[in-house]
Structures are given as structure tokens and as C-alpha cells.
Coordinates of C-alpha atoms and ligand atoms in Angstrom, one line a residue:
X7 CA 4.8 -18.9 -16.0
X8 CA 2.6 -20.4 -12.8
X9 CA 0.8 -18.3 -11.1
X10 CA -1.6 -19.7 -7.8
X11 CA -5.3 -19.4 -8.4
X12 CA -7.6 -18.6 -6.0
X13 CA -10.2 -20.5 -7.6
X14 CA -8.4 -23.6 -8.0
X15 CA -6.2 -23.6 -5.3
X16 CA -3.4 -24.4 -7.3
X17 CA -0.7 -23.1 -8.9
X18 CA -1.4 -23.2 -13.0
X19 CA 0.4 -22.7 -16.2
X20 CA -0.6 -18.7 -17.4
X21 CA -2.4 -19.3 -20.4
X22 CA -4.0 -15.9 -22.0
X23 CA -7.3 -16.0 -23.9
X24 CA -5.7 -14.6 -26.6
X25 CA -2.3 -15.1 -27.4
X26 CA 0.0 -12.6 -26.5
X27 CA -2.9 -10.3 -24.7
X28 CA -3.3 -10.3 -20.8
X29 CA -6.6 -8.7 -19.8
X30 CA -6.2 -7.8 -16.3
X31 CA -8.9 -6.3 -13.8
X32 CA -7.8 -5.1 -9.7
X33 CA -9.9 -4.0 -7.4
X34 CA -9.1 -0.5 -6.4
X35 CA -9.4 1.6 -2.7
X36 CA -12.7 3.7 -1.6
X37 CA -11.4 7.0 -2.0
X38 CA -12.6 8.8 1.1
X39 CA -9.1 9.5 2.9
X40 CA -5.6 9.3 1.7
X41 CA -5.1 5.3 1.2
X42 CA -2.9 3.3 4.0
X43 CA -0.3 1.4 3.2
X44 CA -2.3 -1.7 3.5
X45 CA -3.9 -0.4 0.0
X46 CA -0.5 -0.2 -1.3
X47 CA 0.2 -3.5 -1.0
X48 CA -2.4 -5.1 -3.6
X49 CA -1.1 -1.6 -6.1
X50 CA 2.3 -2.5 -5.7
X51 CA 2.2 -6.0 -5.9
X52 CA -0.3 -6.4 -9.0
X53 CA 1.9 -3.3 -10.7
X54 CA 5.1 -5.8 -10.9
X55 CA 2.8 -8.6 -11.9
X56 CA 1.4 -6.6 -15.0
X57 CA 5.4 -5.2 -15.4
X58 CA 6.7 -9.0 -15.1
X59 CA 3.9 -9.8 -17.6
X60 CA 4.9 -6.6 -20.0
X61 CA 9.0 -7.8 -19.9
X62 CA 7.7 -11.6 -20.8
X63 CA 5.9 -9.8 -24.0
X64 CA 2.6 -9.6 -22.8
X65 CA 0.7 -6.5 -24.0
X66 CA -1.3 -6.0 -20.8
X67 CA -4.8 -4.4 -20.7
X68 CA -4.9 -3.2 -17.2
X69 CA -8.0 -1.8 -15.1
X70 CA -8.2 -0.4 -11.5
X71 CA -11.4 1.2 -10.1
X72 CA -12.1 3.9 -7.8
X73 CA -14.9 3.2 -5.8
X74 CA -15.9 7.2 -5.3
X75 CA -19.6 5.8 -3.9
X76 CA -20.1 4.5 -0.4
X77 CA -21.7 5.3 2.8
X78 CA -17.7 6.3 4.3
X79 CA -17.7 8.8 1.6
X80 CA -21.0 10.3 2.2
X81 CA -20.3 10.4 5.8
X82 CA -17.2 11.9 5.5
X83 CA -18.9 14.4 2.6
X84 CA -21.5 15.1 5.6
X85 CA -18.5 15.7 8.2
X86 CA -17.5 18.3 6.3
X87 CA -20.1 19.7 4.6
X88 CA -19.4 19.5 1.2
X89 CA -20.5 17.4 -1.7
X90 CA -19.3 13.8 -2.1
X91 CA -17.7 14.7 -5.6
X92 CA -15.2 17.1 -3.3
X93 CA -14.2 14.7 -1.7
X94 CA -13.7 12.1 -3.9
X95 CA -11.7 14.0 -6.5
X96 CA -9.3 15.3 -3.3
X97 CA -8.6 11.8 -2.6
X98 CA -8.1 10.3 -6.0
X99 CA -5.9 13.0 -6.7
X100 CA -3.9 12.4 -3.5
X101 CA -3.8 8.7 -4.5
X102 CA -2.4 9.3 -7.9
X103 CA 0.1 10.9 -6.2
X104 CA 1.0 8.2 -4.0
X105 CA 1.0 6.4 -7.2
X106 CA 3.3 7.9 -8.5
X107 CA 5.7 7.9 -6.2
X108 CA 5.6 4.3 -5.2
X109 CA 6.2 3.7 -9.3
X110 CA 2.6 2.0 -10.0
X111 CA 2.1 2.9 -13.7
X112 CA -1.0 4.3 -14.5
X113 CA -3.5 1.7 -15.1
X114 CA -5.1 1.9 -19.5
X115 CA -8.3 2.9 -17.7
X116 CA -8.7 4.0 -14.3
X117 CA -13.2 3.8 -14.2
X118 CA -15.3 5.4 -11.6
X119 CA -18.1 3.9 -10.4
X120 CA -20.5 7.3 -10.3
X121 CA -19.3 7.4 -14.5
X122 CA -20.8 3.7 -15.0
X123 CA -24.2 4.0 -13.3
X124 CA -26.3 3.3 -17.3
X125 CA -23.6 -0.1 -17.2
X126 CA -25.0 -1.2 -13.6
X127 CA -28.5 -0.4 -14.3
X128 CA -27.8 -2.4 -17.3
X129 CA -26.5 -5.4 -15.7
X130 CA -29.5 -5.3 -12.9
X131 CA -31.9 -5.2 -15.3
X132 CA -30.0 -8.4 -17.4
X133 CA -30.1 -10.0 -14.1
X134 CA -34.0 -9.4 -13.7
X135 CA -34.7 -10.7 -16.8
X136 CA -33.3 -13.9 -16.2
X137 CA -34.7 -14.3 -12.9
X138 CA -31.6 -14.0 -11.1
X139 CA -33.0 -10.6 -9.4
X140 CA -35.9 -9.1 -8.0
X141 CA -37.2 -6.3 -6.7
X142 CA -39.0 -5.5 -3.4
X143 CA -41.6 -3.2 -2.7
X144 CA -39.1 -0.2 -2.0
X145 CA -37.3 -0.4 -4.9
X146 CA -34.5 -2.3 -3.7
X147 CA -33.1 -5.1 -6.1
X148 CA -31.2 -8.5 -4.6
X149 CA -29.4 -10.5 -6.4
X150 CA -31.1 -14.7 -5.9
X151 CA -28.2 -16.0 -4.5
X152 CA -29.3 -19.9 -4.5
X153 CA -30.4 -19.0 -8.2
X154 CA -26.7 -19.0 -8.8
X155 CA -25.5 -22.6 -8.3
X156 CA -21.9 -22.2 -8.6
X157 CA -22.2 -19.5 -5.5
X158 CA -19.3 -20.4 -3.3
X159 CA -17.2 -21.7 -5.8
X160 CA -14.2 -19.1 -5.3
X161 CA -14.0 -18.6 -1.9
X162 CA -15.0 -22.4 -1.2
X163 CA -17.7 -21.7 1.3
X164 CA -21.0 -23.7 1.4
X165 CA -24.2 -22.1 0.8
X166 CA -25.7 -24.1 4.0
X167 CA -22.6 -23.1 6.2
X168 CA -23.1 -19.8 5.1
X169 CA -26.9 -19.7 5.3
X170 CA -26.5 -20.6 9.5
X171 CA -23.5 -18.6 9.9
X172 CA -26.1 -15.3 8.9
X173 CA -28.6 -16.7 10.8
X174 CA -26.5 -16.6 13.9
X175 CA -25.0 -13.5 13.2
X176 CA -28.5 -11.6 13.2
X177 CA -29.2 -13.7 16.3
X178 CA -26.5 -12.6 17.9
X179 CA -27.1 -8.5 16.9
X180 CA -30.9 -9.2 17.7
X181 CA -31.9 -7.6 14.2
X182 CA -35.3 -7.3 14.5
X183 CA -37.8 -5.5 11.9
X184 CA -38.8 -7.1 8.6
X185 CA -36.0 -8.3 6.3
X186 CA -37.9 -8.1 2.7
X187 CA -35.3 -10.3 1.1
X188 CA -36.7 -13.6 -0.3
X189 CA -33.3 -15.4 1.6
X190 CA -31.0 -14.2 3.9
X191 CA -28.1 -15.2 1.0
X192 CA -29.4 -12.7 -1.4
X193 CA -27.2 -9.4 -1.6
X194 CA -28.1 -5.7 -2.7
X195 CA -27.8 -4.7 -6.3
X196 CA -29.8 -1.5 -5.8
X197 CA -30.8 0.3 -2.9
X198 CA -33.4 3.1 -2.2
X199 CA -31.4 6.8 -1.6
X200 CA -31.7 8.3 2.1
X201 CA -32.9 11.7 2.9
X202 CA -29.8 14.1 1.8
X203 CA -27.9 11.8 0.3
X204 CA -26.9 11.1 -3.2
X205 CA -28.7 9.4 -5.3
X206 CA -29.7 8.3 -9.6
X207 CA -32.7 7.7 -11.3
X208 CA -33.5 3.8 -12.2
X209 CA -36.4 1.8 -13.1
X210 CA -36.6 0.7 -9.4
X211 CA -36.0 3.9 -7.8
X212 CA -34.1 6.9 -7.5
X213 CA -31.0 5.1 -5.7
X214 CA -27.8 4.3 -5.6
X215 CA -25.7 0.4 -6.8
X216 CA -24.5 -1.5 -4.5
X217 CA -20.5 -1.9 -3.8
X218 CA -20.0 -5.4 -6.2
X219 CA -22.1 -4.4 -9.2
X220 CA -19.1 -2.0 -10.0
X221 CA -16.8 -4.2 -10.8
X222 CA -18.7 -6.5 -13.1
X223 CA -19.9 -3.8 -15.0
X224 CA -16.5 -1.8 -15.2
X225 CA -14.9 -5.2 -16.2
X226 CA -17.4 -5.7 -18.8
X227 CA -16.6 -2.3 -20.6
X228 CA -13.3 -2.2 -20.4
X229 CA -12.0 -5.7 -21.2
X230 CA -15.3 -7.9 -22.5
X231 CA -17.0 -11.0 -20.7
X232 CA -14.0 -13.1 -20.1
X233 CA -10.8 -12.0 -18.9
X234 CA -7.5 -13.4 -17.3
X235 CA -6.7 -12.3 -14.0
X236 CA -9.2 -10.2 -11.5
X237 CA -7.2 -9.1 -8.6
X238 CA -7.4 -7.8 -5.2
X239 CA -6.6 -8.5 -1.5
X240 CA -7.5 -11.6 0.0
X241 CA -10.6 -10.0 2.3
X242 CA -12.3 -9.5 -0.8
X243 CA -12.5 -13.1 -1.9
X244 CA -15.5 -13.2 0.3
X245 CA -18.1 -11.8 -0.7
X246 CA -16.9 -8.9 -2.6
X247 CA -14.9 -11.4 -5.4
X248 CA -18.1 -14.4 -5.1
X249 CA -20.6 -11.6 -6.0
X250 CA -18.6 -10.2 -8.3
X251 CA -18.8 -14.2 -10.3
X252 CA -22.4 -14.7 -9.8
X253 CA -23.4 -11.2 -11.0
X254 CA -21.1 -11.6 -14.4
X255 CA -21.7 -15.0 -15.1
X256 CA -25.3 -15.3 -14.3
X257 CA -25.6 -12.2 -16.8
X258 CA -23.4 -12.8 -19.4
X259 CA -23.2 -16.6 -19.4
X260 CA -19.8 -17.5 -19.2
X261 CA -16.7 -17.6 -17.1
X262 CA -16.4 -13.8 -15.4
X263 CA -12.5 -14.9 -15.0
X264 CA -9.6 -17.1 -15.6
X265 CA -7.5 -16.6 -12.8
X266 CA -7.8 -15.3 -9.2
X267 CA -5.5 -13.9 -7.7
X268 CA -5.1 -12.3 -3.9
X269 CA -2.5 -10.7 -1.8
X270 CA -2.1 -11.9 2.1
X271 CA -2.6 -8.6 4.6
X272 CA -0.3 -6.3 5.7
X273 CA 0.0 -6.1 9.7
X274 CA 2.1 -3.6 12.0
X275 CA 4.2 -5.4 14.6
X276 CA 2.6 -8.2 14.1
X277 CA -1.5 -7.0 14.5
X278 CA -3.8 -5.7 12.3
X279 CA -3.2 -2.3 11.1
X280 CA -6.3 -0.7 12.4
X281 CA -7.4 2.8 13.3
X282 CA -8.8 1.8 17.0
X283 CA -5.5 0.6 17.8
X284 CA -3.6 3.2 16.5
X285 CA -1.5 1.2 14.8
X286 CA -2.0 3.0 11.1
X287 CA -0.3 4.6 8.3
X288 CA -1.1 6.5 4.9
X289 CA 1.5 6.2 2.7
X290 CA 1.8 9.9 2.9
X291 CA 3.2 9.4 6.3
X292 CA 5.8 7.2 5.2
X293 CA 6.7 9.8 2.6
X294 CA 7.4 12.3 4.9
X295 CA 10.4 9.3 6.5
X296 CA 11.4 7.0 3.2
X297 CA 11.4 7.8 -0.8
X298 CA 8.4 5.7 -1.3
X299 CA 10.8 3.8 -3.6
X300 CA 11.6 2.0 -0.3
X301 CA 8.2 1.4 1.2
X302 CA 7.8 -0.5 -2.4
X303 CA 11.0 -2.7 -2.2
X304 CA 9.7 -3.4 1.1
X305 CA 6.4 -4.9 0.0
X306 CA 8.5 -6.7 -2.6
X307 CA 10.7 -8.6 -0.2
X308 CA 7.9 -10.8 1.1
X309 CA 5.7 -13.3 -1.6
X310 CA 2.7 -11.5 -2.4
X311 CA 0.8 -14.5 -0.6
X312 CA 2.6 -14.3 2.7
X313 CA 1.1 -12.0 5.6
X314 CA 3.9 -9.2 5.7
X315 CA 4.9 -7.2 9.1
X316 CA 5.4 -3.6 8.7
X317 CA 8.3 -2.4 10.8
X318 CA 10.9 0.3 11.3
X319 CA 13.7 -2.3 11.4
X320 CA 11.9 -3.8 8.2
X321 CA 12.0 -0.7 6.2
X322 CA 15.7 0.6 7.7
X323 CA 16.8 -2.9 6.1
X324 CA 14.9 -1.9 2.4
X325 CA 16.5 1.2 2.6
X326 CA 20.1 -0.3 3.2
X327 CA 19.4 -3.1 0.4
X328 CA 18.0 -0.1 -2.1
X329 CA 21.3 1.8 -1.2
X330 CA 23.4 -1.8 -2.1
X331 CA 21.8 -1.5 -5.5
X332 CA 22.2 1.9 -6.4
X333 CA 25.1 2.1 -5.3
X334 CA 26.6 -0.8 -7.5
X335 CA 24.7 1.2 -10.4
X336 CA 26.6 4.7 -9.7
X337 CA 29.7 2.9 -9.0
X338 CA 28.8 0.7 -12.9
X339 CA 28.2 4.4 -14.7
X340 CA 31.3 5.8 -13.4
X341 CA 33.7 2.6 -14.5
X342 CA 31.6 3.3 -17.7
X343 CA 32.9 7.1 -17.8
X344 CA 36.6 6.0 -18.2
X345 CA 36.1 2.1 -20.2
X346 CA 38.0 1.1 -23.3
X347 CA 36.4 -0.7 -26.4
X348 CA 38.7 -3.8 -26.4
X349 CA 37.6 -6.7 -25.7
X350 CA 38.8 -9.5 -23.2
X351 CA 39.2 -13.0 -23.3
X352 CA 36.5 -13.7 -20.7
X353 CA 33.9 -11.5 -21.7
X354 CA 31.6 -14.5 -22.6
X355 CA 32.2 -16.0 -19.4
X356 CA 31.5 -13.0 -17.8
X357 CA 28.1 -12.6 -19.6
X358 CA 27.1 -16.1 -19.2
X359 CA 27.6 -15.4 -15.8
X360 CA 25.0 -12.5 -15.7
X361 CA 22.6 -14.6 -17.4
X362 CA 22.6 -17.2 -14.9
X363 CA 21.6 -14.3 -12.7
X364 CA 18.8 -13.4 -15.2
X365 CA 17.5 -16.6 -15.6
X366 CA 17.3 -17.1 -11.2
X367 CA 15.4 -14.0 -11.4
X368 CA 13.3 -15.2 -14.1
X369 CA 13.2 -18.5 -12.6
X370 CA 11.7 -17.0 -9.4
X371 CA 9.0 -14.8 -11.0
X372 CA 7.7 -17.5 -13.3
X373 CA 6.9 -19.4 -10.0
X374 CA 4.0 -17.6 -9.2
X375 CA 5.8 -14.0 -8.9
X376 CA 7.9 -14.7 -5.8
X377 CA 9.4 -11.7 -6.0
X378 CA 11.8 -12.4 -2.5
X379 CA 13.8 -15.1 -4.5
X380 CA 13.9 -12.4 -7.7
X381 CA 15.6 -9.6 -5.2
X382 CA 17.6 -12.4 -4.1
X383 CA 19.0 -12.9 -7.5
X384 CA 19.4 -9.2 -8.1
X385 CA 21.8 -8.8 -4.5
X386 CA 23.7 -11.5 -6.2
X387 CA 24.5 -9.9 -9.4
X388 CA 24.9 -6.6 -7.6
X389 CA 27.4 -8.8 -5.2
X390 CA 29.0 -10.5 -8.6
X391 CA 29.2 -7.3 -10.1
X392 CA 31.2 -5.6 -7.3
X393 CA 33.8 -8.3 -6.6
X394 CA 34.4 -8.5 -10.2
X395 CA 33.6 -5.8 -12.5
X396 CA 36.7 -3.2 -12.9
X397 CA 38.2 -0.8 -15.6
X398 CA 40.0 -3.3 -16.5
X399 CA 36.7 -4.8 -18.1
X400 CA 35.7 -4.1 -21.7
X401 CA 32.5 -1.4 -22.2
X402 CA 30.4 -3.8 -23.5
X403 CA 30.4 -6.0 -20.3
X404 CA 29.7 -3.4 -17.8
X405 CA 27.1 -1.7 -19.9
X406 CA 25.7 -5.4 -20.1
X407 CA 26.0 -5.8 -16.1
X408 CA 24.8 -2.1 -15.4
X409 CA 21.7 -2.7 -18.1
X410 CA 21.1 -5.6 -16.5
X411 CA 20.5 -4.6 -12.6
X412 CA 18.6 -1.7 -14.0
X413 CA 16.8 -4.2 -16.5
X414 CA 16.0 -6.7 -13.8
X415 CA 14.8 -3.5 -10.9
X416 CA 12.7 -1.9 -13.3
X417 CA 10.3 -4.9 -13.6
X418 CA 10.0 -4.8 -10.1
X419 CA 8.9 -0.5 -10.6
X420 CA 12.2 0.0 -8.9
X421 CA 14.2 2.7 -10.2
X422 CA 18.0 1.5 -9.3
X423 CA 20.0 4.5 -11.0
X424 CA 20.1 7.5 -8.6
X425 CA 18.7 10.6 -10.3
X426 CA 21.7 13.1 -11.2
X427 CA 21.4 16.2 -9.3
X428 CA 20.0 19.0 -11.3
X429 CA 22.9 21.6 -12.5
X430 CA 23.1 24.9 -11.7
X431 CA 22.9 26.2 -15.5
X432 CA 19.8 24.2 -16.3
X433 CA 17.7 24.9 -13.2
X434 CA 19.0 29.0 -14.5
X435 CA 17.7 27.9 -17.9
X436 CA 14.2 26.8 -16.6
X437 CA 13.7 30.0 -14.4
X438 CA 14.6 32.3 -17.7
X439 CA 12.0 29.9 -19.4
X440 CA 9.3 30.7 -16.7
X441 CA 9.7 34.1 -16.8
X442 CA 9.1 34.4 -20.7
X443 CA 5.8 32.5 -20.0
X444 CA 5.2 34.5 -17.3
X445 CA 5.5 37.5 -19.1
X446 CA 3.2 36.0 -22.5
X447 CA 0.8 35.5 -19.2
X448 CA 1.0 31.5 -19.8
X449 CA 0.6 31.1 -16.0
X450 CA -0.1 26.9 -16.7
X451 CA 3.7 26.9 -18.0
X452 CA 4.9 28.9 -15.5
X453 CA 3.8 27.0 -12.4
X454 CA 4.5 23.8 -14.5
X455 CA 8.1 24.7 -14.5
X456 CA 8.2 25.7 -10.6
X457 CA 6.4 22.2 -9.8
X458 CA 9.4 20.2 -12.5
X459 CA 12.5 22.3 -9.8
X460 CA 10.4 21.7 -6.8
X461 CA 9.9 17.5 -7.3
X462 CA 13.8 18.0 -7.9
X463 CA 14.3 19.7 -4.5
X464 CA 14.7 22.9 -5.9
X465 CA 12.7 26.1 -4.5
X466 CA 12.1 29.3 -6.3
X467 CA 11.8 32.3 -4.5
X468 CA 10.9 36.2 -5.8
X469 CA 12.9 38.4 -5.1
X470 CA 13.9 42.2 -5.6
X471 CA 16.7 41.3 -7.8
X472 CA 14.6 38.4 -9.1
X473 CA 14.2 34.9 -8.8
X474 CA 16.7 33.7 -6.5
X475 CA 16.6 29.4 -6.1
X476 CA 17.8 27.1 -3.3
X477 CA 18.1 23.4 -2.3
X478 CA 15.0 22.1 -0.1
Ligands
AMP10 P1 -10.6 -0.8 0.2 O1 -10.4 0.6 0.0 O2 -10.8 -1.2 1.7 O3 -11.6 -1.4 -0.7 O4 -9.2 -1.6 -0.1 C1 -8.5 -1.5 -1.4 C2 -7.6 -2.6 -1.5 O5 -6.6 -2.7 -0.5 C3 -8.3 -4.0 -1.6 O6 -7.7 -4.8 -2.5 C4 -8.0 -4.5 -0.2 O7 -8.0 -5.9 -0.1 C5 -6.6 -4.0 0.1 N1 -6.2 -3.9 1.5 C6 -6.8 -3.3 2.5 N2 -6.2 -3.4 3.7 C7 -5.1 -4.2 3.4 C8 -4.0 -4.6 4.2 N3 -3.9 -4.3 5.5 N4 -3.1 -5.4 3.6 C9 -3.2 -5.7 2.3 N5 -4.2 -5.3 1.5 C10 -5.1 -4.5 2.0
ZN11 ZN1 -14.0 -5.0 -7.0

């Protein structure tokens, strides 16, 4: 398996630090509104690189932040008038849901930044200690930039490019007033609170981390000093993803991570999705148009590393090529209904046929997860399959080409056999069972099994002569 590093620049042979083990870290959203479908894209596209890893063998230790501390948070916590921990849990709980409907399996640890505050006070005080970090008279602690001699290393920049390109920046916004930092390079590990907002206790102040300590210190915890793959879109390479190397390996002494690797942008017609221009959507608004199922066989029909256009003629054409697939599937369980055991004289053929399919789709992820080519490969088994699959074919080779498509979708997170429509005797069933809890007051059960009909379509509905239930 290749896959292209961001550090390198090249695509490289996947070799784990430990056989068989794939520790895996991706940068996750600010949760201060529902998340845009530009955050889907890194979700999605890192989700079928851990499932691509998982169907190769890999057991895959897999960790996605929430950043639930920021200045957009506590602004929008202000807005309202409410706490920031309001605000935060709405939104991750809205996100999860998005989640789940797009297929992203829940990640083995999902950290918070405002639960690892004792790591990051850790780390900064590491970092002091070895004189990569000091503190001003406020309280505030930078990181020594020029201290860290590999600085740059990731996103390629030079520390003299860089060291002009602030300087003309601040000449340019006429920033006047002190600047306490020993260099304008150095970056904030710790920062003095503001009146009203939220803040913890440290040796340096009462204060809050900065944004890149997170990750270090989450990464740290959850999968040690060294891992695999650290993930993310590509505007975090700079300086988000170089911070995020200096702080680790400054502190812990060795390399933060093996691989890098970054997703291009998503843009709508063509321009960057941004709220000015109006040109922006959550994925809860694409909900409301498409099973989210599409918006994620969407994202999947471009290389992770291309820049992707989000379009209505784009997604009517992922809807109409998820529709191919199922459809082939439904059409593959029904020959299955009525197929005989015997067995045919071209039954190998036939399944050496399939695997040819199998290995174009495997051929195509192992080159750095080009999942375009790998749908490709699927359209032409679903294509094979339709010209040439019958009843007069044996069960064992259309359960082998039905297994398959579903097989080969499902490492992608999509789900290619429709979900059979709820019958009228087990919805009845549920609502008898709902109001026996009902009745032992188990009101957690109840609602439980009104929330199971409803994600089915179903709606419940009290009524004089009891609970009555119709399609949505
Ligand atoms: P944020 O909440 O801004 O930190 O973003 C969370 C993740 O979404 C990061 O990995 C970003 O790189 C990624 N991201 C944000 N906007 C886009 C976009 N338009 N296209 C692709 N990825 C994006
Ligand atoms: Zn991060």
C-alpha cells in the first residue's frame, strides 16, 4: 500500500510501527456551529482510509478531537448568553449525528480539549524545561520557534521567508503596541484569560492553551510518542500541523509522526465555500435534499488530494450512480430468492472474473487511496453483474457477486443494500413493546423505541383508540 506524504512529498510504501497496528490521529472541527460540508470532507475521506486499512487487516487505533475551546466559541457562548459548555455539547451532539449519517464510524477515542488541560500544562511545562519555552511577564508561554531547527520541515517553508513574510504582514496592519515575544516566529502555548471569559489554573496564569498544544497532547495519551498517520485538511499543514511537530518532538524527542497526510479543499461552483459569499452549506442542509449516503459517494468520486467542486449537477450524478448500485444489489437478492444449488460449468470463470474486479479496486486504493479508480471498478462489476448474472446462475456465484459489491461499498462506508421497509406487524410489535414500558414507567425505553420507527420513517401518534402509526 502507497500512500503520499506530506512530509516527503512522495508517495511511500505504508509501513506500521508495529506490525499489523495502524495508530492514526485526525484533526477534528471547532464545534461552535453545525460543521459544513467542507469538514466533511477530511471525516469522510480519512473514515475510508482507516476502513481500507481495517479490510487490509490492520487493527486501526483511531483518534479525532473536538476542539470545544476557542475565541468562535466563546463569542458565540457570549451571543447567546449561555456558557461555552452549552454550546459545545449542542454542537458535538449535532455533529455526531452528521456522523452518523454520512457512515463515519466512531473514532476508539473521540478527546476534548477542555478534558486534557493537566496533559497541556504537562507538555508546556516539558517544553520549559528544555528551553524550548518561555514565559512573559503576563503569564503567557511561547513556544522558541528557531529553538526548534527542523521548524519548516513539513510544510517546506523557510524560517527566513517566513520571518519577512510576518514582518510585512504587521507592516501592512500597522500593529503597533509592544509585542513581548522574544521573535516574531514564536507561537502561543498559553495565554492569559480575558475578563468574562473562561479560563484554568496554571503555573503561569489562570488561562487558557493555545489551539496546537491539543493535539500533541491528545496524541500523546491516546496512541504514545510516535504514531503512523496524523491527518487533516491541507490548510492545516501550515502552521497548525508544523506546530503540532515542534511541540511533540521538541518534548518528547523523537518523530511526532510517520506519515502526513492532507485532503485538497472543497469549493462551491468553483470558489471557496465561504460565509461572505454566501456560498455555504452544513451538512444538515444537504440532509434535508440527499441521504447523506450520497453527499459521501460524492466526496468519494474525486482523489482525496484533488480540489473537489460541490454542485447540484455533481451530486444529482452520485445519487443516479448510488441508485446503479443498489439497484444491481436488490435486483442480486431477488435472483437469490428463487436460485438453485447446482452448480455450472463456468462458475470459476465467472468468479475469476469478479476477482479481477476485486483486485482493480484493490489495485486503486493501494495507490495512495484513489478512491475514483476504486468506484470505477465497482460500476464495472455492477455493469458485469447485470449483463450476466441470471437465474440461470448457481447460488453460490450470485451470493459471491452480491457479497462482493456490498464487500467492496462497505469499505468505502457505503451502504449498497437498500434497507427493507419496516412491516406492518413489527412496527405493531414495537408499539405494544412501548406501551408495556410505558406502563413499568421506563420512559428511556419508551422514547427509545419511538426514535428506532421514526429514523425508519415511521411516526407514532396518541390517540383516543390508541397509538395509531403512519409513514413520514
Ligand atoms: P476546522 O473546524 O476549521 O478546524 O476544520 C475541521 C477540518 O475541516 C480540518 O481538517 C479542515 O482542514 C477541514 N476543512 C475545513 N474547510 C474545508 C474545506 N472547504 N474543504 C476541505 N476540508 C476543509
Ligand atoms: Zn490538530
Amino acid at each position: 500500500m502507497k500512500l503520499y506524504n506530506t512530509l516527503t512529498r512522495k508517495k511511500e510504501d505504508f509501513v506500521p510501527i508495529e506490525p499489523g497496528k495502524v495508530r492514526m490521529y485526525v484533526c477534528g472541527p471547532t464545534v461552535y456551529n453545525f460543521i459544513h460540508i467542507g469538514n466533511a470532507r477530511p471525516m469522510i475521506v480519512f473514515d475510508t482510509v482507516r476502513r481500507y486499512m481495517e479490510y487490509k487487516g490492520y487493527d486501526v487505533n483511531y483518534v479525532s478531537n473536538f476542539t470545544d475551546v476557542d475565541d468562535k466559541i466563546i463569542n458565540k457562548a457570549n451571543e447567546e448568553g449561555v456558557s461555552p459548555d452549552v454550546i459545545t455539547a449542542r454542537y458535538i451532539a449535532e455533529c455526531v449525528k452528521d456522523m452518523q449519517g454520512m457512515n463515519v464510524k466512531e473514532a476508539t477515542v473521540h478527546p476534548k480539549a477542555t478534558e486534557e488541560i493537566s496533559g497541556m500544562i504537562d507538555m508546556i511545562s516539558t517544553l520549559i524545561q528544555k528551553g524550548y519555552a518561555y514565559v512573559t511577564e503576563d503569564g503567557t508561554v511561547y513556544f522558541r520557534t528557531r529553538k526548534f531547527t527542523e521548524y519548516g520541515k513539513l510544510s517546506h517553508k523557510n524560517l527566513d521567508d517566513l520571518e519577512s513574510g510576518h514582518r510585512k504582514e504587521k507592516e501592512a496592519i500597522k500593529v503597533t503596541g509592544e509585542d513581548t515575544k522574544e521573535d516574531p516566529l514564536d507561537f502561543v502555548l498559553w495565554k492569559p484569560k480575558k475578563e468574562g471569559e473562561i479560563f484554568w489554573e496554571s503555573p503561569w496564569c489562570d488561562g487558557r492553551p493555545g489551539w496546537h498544544i491539543e493535539c500533541s497532547v491528545m496524541s500523546k495519551r491516546y496512541l504514545g510518542d510516535s504514531i503512523d498517520i496524523h491527518a487533516g485538511g491541507e490548510d492545516l499543514i501550515f502552521p497548525h500541523h508544523e506546530n503540532e511537530i515542534a511541540q511533540s518532538e521538541a518534548a518528547n524527542g523523537v518523530v511526532f509522526s510517520k506519515y502526513w497526510l492532507h485532503n485538497a479543499f472543497l469549493n462551491i461552483d468553483n470558489r471557496k465555500m465561504s460565509k461572505s459569499l454566501g456560498n455555504f452549506f452544513t451538512v444538515r442542509e444537504i440532509s434535508e435534499k440527499y441521504d447523506l449516503q450520497v453527499l459521501r459517494f460524492f466526496m468519494l468520486s474525486a482523489h482525496y488530494r484533488s480540489p473537489l467542486n460541490f454542485s447540484s449537477e455533481l451530486m444529482e450524478a452520485a445519487k443516479n450512480g448510488l441508485d446503479r448500485i443498489k439497484t444491481a444489489v436488490d435486483n442480486l437478492d431477488h435472483l437469490l430468492e428463487s436460485a438453485t444449488d447446482k452448480t455450472a460449468e463456468n462458475d470459476g470463470a465467472i468468479k475469476e472474473e469478479i476477482n479481477s474486479y476485486i483486485n482493480k479496486f484493490e489495485e486503486a486504493m493501494d495507490d495512495d487511496f484513489n478512491t475514483a479508480d476504486a468506484i470505477s471498478a465497482v460500476f464495472e462489476l455492477v455493469k458485469y453483474a447485470n449483463s450476466n448474472i441470471t437465474s440461470d446462475n448457481s447460488r453460490v456465484i450470485i451470493s459471491y457477486v452480491d457479497d462482493t459489491i456490498v464487500k467492496l461499498c462497505d469499505v468505502l462506508g457505503i451502504i449498497a443494500r437498500r434497507e427493507k421497509e419496516m412491516l406492518a406487524e413489527d412496527i405493531e410489535k414495537l408499539i405494544a413493546e412501548r406501551q408495556e414500558a410505558r406502563k413499568a414507567k421506563n420512559f428511556a425505553r419508551a422514547d427509545e423505541i419511538r426514535d428506532q420507527l421514526l429514523a425508519k420513517g415511521i411516526i407514532l401518534e396518541d390517540t383516543r383508540e390508541g397509538v395509531k402509526w403512519k409513514k413520514a
